Short mmCIF file of C-alpha atoms and ligand atoms in Angstrom, two decimals:
data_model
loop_
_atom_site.label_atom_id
_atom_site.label_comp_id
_atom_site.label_asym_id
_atom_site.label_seq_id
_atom_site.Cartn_x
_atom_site.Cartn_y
_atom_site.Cartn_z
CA UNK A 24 70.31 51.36 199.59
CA UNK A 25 70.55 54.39 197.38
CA UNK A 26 67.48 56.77 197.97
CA UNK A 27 65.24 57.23 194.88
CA UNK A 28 63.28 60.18 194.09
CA UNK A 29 59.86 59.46 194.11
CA UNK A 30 58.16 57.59 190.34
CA UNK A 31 56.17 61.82 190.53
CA UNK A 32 59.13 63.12 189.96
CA UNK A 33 60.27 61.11 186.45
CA UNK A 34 56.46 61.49 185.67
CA UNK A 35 54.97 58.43 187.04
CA UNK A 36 52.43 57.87 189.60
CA UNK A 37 52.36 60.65 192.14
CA UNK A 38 53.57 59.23 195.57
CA UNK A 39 51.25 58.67 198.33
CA UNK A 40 50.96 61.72 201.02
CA UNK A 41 51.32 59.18 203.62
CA UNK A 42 53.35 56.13 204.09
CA UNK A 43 50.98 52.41 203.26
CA UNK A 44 52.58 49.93 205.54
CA UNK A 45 52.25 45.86 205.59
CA UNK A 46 51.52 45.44 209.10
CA UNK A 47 49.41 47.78 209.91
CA UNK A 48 47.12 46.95 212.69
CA UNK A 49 43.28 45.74 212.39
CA UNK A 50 41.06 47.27 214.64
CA UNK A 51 37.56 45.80 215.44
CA UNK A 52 35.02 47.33 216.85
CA UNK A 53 36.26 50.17 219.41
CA UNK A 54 33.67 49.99 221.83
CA UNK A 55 33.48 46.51 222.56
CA UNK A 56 36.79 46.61 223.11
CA UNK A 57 36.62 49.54 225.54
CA UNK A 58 33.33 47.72 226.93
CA UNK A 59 35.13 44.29 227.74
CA UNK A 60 38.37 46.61 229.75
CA UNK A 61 35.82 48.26 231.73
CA UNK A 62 34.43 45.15 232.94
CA UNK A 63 38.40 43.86 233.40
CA UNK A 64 38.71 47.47 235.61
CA UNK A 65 35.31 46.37 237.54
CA UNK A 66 36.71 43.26 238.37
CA UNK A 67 40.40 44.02 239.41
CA UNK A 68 41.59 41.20 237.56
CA UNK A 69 44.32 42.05 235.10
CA UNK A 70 45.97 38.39 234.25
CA UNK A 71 47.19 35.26 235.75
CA UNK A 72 44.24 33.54 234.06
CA UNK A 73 41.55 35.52 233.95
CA UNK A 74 37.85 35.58 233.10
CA UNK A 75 39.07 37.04 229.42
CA UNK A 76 41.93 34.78 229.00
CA UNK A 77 39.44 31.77 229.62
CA UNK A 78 36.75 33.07 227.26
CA UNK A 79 39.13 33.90 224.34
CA UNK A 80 40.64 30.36 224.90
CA UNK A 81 36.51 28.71 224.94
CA UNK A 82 36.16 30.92 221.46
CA UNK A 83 39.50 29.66 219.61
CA UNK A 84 38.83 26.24 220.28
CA UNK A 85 35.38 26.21 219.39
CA UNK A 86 36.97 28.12 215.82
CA UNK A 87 39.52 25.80 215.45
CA UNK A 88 37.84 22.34 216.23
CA UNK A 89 41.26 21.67 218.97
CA UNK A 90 40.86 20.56 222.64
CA UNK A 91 43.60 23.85 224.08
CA UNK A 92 44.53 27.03 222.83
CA UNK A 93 46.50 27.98 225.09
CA UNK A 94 46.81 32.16 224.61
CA UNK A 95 50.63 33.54 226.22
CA UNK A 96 51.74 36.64 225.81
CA UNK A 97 53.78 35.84 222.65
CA UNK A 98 54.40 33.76 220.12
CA UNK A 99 58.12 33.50 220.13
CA UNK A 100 57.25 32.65 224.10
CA UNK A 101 55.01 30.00 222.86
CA UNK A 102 57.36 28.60 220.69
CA UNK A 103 60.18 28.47 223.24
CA UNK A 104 57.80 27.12 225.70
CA UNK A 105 56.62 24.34 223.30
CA UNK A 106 60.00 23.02 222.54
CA UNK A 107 60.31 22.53 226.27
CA UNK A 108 57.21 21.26 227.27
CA UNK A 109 58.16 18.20 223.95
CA UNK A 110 61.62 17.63 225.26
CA UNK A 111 63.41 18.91 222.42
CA UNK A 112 67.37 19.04 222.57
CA UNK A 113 70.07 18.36 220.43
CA UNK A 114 68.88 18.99 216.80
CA UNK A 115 66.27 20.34 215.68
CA UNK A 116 65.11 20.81 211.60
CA UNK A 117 63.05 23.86 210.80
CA UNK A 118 63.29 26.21 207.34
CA UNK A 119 65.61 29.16 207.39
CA UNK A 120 63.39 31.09 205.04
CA UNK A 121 61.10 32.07 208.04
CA UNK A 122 61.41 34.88 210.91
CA UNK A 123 64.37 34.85 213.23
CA UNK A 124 62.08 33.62 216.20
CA UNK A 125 61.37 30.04 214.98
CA UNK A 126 65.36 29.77 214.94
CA UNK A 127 66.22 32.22 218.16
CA UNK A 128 63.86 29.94 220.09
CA UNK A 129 65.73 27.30 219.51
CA UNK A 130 69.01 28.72 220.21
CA UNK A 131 67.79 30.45 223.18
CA UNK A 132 67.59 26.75 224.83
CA UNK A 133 70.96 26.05 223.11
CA UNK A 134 69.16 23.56 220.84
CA UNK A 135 71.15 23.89 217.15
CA UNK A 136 68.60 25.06 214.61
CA UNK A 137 69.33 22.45 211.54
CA UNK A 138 68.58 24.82 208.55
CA UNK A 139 66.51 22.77 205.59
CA UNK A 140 65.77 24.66 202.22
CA UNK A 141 61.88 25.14 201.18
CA UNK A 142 60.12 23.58 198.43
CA UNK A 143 60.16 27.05 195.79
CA UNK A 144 56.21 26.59 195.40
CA UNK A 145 54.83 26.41 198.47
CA UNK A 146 58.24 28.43 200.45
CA UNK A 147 57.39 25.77 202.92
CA UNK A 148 59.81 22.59 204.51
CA UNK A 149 60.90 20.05 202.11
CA UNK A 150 59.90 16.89 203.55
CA UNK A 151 62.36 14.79 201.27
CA UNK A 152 65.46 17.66 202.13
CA UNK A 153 64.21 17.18 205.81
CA UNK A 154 64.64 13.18 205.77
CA UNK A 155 68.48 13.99 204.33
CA UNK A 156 69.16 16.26 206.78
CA UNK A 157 68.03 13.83 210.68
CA UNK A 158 70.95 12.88 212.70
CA UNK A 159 71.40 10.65 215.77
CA UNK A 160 71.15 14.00 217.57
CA UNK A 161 67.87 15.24 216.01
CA UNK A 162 64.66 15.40 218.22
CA UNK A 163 62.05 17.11 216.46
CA UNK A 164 61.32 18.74 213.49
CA UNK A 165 59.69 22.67 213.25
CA UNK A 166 57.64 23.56 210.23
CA UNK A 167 56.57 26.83 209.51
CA UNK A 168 53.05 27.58 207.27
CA UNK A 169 54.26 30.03 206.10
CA UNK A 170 51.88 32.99 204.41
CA UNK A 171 49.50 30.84 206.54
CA UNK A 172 49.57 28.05 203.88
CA UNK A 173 49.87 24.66 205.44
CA UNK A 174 52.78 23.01 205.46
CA UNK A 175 53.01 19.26 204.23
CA UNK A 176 52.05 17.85 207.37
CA UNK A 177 51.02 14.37 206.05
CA UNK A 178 54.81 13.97 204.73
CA UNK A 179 56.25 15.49 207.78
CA UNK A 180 53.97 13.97 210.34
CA UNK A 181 55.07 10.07 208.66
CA UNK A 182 59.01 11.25 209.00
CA UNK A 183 58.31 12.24 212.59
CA UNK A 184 56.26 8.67 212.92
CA UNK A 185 59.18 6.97 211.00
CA UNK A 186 62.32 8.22 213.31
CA UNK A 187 60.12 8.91 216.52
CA UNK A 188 60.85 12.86 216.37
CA UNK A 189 58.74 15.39 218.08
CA UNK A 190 56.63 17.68 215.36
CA UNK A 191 55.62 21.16 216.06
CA UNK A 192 54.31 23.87 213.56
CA UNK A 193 55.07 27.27 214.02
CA UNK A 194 52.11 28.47 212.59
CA UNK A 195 52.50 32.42 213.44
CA UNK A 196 50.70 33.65 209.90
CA UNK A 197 48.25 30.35 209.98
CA UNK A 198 45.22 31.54 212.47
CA UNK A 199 42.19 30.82 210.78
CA UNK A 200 43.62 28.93 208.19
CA UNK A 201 42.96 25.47 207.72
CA UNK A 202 44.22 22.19 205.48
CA UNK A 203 42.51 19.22 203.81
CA UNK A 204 39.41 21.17 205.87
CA UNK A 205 40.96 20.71 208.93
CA UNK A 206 41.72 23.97 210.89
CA UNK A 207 45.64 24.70 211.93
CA UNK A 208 45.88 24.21 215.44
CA UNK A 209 45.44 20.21 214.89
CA UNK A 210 48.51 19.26 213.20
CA UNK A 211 51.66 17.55 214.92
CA UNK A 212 52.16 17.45 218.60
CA UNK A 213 51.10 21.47 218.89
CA UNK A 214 51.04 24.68 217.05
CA UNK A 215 51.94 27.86 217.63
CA UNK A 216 49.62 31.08 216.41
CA UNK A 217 51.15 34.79 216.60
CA UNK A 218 48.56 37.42 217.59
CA UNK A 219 51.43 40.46 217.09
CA UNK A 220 50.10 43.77 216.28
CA UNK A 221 50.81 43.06 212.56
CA UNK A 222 48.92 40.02 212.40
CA UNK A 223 45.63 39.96 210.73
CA UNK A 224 43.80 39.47 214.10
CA UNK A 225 46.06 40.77 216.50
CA UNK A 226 46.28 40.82 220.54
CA UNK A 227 48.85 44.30 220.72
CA UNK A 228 51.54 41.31 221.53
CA UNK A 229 50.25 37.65 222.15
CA UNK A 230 50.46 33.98 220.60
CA UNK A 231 48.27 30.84 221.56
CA UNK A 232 49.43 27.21 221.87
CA UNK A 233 47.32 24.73 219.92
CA UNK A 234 47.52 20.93 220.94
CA UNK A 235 45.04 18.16 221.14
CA UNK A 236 47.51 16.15 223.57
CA UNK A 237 46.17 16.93 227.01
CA UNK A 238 49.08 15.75 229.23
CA UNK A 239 51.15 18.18 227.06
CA UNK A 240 48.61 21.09 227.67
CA UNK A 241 48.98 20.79 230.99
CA UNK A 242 52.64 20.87 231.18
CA UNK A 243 52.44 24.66 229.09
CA UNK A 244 49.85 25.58 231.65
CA UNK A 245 52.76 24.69 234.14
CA UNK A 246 55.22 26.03 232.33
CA UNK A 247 53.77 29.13 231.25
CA UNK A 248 53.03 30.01 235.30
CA UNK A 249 56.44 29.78 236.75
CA UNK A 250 55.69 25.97 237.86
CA UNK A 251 53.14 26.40 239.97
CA UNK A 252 50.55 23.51 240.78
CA UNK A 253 48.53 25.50 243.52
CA UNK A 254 49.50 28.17 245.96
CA UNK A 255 52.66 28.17 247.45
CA UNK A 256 53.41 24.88 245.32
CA UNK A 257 56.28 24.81 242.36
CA UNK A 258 56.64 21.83 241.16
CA UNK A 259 58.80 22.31 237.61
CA UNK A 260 60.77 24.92 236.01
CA UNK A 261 58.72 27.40 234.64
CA UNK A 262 58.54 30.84 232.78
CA UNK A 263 56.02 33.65 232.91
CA UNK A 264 54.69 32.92 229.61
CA UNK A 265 50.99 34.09 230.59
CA UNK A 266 48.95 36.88 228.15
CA UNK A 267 47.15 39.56 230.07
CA UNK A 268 43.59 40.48 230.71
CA UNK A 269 43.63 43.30 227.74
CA UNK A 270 45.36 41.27 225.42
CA UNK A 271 42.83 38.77 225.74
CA UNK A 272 39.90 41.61 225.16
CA UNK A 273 41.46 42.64 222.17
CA UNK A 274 41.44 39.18 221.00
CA UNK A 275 37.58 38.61 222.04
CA UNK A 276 37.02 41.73 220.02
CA UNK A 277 39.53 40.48 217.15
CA UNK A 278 37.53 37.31 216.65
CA UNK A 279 34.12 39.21 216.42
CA UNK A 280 35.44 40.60 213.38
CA UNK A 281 37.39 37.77 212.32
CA UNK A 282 35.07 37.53 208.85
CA UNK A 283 35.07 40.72 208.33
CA UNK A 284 39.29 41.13 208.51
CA UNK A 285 39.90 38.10 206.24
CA UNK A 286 37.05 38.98 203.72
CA UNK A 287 39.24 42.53 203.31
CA UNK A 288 42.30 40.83 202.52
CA UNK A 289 40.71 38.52 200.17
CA UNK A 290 39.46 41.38 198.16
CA UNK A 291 42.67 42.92 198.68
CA UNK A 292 44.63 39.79 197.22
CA UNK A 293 42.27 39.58 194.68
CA UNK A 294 42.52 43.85 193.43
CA UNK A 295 46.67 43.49 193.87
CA UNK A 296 45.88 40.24 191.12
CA UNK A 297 43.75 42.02 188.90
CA UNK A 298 45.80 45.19 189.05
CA UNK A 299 48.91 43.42 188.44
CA UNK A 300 48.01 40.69 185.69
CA UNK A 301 50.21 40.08 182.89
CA UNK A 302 53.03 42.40 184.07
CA UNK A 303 56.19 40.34 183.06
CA UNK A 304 58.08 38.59 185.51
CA UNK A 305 55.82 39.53 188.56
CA UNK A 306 54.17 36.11 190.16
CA UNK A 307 51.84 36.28 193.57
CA UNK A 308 51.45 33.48 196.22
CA UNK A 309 47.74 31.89 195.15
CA UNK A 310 45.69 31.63 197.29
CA UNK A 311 44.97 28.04 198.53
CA UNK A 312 42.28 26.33 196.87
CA UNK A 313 39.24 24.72 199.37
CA UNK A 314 40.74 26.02 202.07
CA UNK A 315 39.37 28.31 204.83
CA UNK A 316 42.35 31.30 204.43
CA UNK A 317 43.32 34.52 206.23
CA UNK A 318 45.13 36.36 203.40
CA UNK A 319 47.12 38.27 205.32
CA UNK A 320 49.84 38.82 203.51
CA UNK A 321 50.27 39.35 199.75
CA UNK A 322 53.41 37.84 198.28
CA UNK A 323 54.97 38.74 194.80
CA UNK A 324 57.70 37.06 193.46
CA UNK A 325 59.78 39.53 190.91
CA UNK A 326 61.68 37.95 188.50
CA UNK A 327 64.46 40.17 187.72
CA UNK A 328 65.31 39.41 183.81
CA UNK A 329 60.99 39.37 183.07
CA UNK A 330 60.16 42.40 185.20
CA UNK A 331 63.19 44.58 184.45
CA UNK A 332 64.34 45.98 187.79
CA UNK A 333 65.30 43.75 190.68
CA UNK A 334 63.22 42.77 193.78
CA UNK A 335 65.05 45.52 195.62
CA UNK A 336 65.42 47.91 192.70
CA UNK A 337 61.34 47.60 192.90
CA UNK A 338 61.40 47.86 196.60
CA UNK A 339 63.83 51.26 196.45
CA UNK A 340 60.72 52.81 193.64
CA UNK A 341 57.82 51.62 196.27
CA UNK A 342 59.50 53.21 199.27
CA UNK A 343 60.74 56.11 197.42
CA UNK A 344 56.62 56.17 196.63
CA UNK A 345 55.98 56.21 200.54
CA UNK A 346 54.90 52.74 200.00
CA UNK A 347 56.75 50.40 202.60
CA UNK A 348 56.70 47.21 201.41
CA UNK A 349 58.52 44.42 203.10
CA UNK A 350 61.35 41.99 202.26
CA UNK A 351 60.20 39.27 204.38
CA UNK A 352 61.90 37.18 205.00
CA UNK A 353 65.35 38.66 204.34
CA UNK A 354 68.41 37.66 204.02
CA UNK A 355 67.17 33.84 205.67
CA UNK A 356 67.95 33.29 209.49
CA UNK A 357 71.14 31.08 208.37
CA UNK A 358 72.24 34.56 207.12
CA UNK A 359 71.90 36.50 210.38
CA UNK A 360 73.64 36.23 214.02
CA UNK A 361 74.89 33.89 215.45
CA UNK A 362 73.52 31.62 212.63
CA UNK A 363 76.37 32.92 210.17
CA UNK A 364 79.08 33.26 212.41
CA UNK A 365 78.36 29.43 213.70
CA UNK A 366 77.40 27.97 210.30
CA UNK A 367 79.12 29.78 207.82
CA UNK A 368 78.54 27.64 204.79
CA UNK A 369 75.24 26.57 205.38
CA UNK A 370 73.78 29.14 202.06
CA UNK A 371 75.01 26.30 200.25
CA UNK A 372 72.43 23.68 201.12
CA UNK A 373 69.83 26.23 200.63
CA UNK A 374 69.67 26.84 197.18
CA UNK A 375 66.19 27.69 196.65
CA UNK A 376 66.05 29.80 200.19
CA UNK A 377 68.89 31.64 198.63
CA UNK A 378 66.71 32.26 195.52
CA UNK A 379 63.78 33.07 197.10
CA UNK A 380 65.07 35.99 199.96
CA UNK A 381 66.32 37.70 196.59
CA UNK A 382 62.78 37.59 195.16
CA UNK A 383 60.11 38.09 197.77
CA UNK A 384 58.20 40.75 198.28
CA UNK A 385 55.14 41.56 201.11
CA UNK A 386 52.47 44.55 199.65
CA UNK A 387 50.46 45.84 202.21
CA UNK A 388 46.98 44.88 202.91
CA UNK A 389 44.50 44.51 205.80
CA UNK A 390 41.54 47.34 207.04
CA UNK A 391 43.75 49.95 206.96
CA UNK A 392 43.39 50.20 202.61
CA UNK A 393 41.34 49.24 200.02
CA UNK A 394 40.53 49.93 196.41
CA UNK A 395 42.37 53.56 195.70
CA UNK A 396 45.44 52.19 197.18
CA UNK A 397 45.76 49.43 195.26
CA UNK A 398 44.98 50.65 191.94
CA UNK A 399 47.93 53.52 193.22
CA UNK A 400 50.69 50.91 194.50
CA UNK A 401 49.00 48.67 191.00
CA UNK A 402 50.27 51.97 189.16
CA UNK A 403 53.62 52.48 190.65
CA UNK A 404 54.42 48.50 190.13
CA UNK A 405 53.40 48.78 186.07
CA UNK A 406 55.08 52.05 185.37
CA UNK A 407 58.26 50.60 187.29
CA UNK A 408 57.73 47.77 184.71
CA UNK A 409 57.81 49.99 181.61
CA UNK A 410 60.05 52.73 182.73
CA UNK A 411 62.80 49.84 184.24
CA UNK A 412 65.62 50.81 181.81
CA UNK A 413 65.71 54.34 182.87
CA UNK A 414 65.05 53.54 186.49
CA UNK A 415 67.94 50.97 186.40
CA UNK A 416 70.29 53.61 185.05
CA UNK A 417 69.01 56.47 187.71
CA UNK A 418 69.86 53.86 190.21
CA UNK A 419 73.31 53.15 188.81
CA UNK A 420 74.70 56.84 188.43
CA UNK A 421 72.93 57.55 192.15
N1 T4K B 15 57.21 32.93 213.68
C1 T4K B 15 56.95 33.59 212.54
C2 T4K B 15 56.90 32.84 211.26
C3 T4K B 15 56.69 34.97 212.58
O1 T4K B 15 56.44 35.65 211.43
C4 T4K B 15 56.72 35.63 213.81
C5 T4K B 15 56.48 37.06 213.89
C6 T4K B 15 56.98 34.89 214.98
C7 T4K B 15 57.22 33.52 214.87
C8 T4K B 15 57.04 35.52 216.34
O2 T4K B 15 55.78 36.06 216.73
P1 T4K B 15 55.70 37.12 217.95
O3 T4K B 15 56.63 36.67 219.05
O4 T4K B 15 56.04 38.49 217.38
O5 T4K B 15 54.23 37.02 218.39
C9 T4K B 15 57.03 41.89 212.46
C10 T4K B 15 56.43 41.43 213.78
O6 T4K B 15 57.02 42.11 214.87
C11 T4K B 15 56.55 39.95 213.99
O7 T4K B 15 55.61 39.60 214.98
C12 T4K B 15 56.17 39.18 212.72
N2 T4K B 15 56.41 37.77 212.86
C13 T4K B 15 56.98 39.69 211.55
C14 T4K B 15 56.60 39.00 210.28
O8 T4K B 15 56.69 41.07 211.38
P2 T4K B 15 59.13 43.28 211.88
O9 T4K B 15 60.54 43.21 212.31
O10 T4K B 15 58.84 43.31 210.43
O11 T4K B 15 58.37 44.48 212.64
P3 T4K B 15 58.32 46.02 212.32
O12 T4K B 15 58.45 46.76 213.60
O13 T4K B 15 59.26 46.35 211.23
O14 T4K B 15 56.81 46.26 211.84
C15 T4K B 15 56.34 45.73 210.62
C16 T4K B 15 55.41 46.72 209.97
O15 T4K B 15 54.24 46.88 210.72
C17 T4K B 15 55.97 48.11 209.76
O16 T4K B 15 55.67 48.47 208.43
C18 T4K B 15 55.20 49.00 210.72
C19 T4K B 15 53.91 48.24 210.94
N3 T4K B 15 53.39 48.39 212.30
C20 T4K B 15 53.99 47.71 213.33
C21 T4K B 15 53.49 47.80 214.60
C22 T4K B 15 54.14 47.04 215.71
C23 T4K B 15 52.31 49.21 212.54
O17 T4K B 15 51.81 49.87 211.60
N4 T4K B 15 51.80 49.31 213.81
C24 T4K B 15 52.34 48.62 214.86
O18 T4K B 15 51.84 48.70 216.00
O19 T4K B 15 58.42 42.03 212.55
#
């Protein structure tokens, strides 16, 4: 991409003095934190299950209603270690619009990620594309809640019924979230929560495995541990899939303020709306309606003819504004290594992927801004809007 001067300096809204990211870590409460690592230095016990580990595990199940929570130290880990622990081989059906780890995970294990195209409401699975797309060789199915909106787990959990796949959610936005007022972490055979630094509630790195199935819990415990069953005693393959002591206090301390974090983004969501209603061709992600919901992320959908300027015509003004919003989740995993060397063609069954990675756009949000921001990035996003001719141009003859 062409740089862009900054919106200031063709007399729009003055750019901010320092870059607004989407990601950008919550903190709780410092001291707590610091509080719950002195006690992990006093005890000279820094993982492998420890006292933390156990207590953040006791607090997400009693959140989330689900018999093991399994934290590990990260999600794409979890997910990897989940597809193991079900058997999965062969084939697998997940969405492409999604980050590359629900696919890598897969292909790590040499399992071929079957790409299915999204329903262009939700930008989650399409159950009836899914059904099309099961082969002899197909052994589970992956959905992704993405945004941290559910998928259609009724529709997917009777396909899985119906052809005796496996069903596992990667639910790496979804923590806190739930569906029909059931809490994610209860749907399919597991799910799979990201605590990543950019997450809402965040771990530094981690993830959590979510199952009600306790013979499959206890196979991740094995897994997750190298194998072992006991000193000195391996009985399976395993991995080191284990989350740390300090990972685990940042995730004691992250659900402390769990309320607080989501009640931020929800005003955020709701300042980006009122900021940005009625600007042509500009459409957010609702929010879910009934639902318990973390809001992490705020989605816009730019429609290029309505709005004037492309999605990344927009995104070239908001960066040139120090603003970094995100393209997630460009160009679709089908279009990135080894996916498009392997499967060249495969853009074609994904119509409304296709559409979508040209449209989407992540604004930031979380603790780290409020009000002034918005109104600010609000600012930049209408005068784009009015000025778009002569930002188009300035783009064309850069
Ligand atoms: N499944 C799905 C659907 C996922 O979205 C993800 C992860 C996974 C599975 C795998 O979960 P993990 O194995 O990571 O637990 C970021 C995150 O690294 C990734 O965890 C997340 N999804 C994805 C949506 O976002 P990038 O490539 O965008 O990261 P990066 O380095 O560009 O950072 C994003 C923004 O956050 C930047 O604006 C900077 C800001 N940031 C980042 C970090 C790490 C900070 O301000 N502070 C920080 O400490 O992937």
């Amino acid at each position: 991409m062409n740089p862009m001067k900054s919106l200031a300096c063709l007399g729009g809204a003055p750019a901010f003095p320092e870059k607004l990211h989407v990601g950008r870590p919550n903190v709780g409460n410092r001291e707590r934190f610091l509080e719950l690592v002195g006690e992990i230095f006093d005890r000279r016990w820094f993982s492998n299950n420890g006292e933390c580990v156990r207590e953040f595990e006791r607090r997400m199940c009693a959140l989330l209603g689900v018999r093991h929570c399994i934290p590990v130290c990260n999600a794409t880990v979890g997910l990897e270690v989940a597809i193991r622990a079900l058997g999965l081989r062969g084939e697998v059906i997940i969405p492409s619009f999604t980050f590359i780890a629900t696919a890598h995970a897969l292909q790590w294990q040499e399992i071929t990620p079957i790409f299915c195209d999204v329903d262009p409401l939700t930008h989650n699975l399409d159950p009836a594309r899914v059904e099309q797309l099961i082969t002899p060789r197909t052994t589970g199915i992956i959905g992704v809640h993405l945004w941290g909106r559910a998928c259609d787990t009724e529709a997917l959990a009777a396909i899985a019924k119906r052809h005796s796949l496996r069903l596992l959610f990667d639910a790496a936005h979804a923590f806190g979230c739930s569906h029909h007022g059931t809490m994610i972490g209860n749907f399919g055979d597991a799910e799979v929560f990201s605590f990543h630094a950019t997450k809402f509630m965040n771990t530094f790195e981690g993830g959590a495995i979510a199952t009600n199935d306790d013979a499959l819990a206890a196979r991740i415990r094995l897994m997750i541990n190298f194998g072992f069953s006991g000193l000195d005693n391996v009985i399976d393959i395993g991995t080191n899939g284990k989350m740390n002591e300090v990972c685990a206090a940042m995730g004691i301390t992250g659900m402390e303020n769990l309320e607080p974090f989501i009640a931020t983004n929800l005003i955020n969501f709701r300042a980006y709306e009122a900021e940005l209603r009625g600007v042509p061709g500009l459409e957010f992600m609702p929010l879910p309606e009934n639902e318990r919901f973390n809001a992490q992320y705020v989605i816009l959908e730019v429609d290029e003819t309505r709005f004037g300027l492309s999605r990344d015509e927009l995104l070239r003004v908001l960066h040139a504004d120090n603003v970094l919003a995100r393209r997630y989740f460009y160009p679709g995993c089908h279009r990135q290594q080894p996916y498009i060397s392997l499967y060249p063609n495969t853009g074609q069954l994904l119509p409304e992927t296709e559409r979508l990675c040209t449209r989407v756009l992540a604004l930031p949000t979380g603790t780290s801004i409020g009000a002034e921001e918005i109104d600010r990035v609000g600012s930049i996003i209408r005068t784009a809007h009015t000025r778009a001719a002569e930002i188009h141009q300035h783009f064309q003859s850069a």
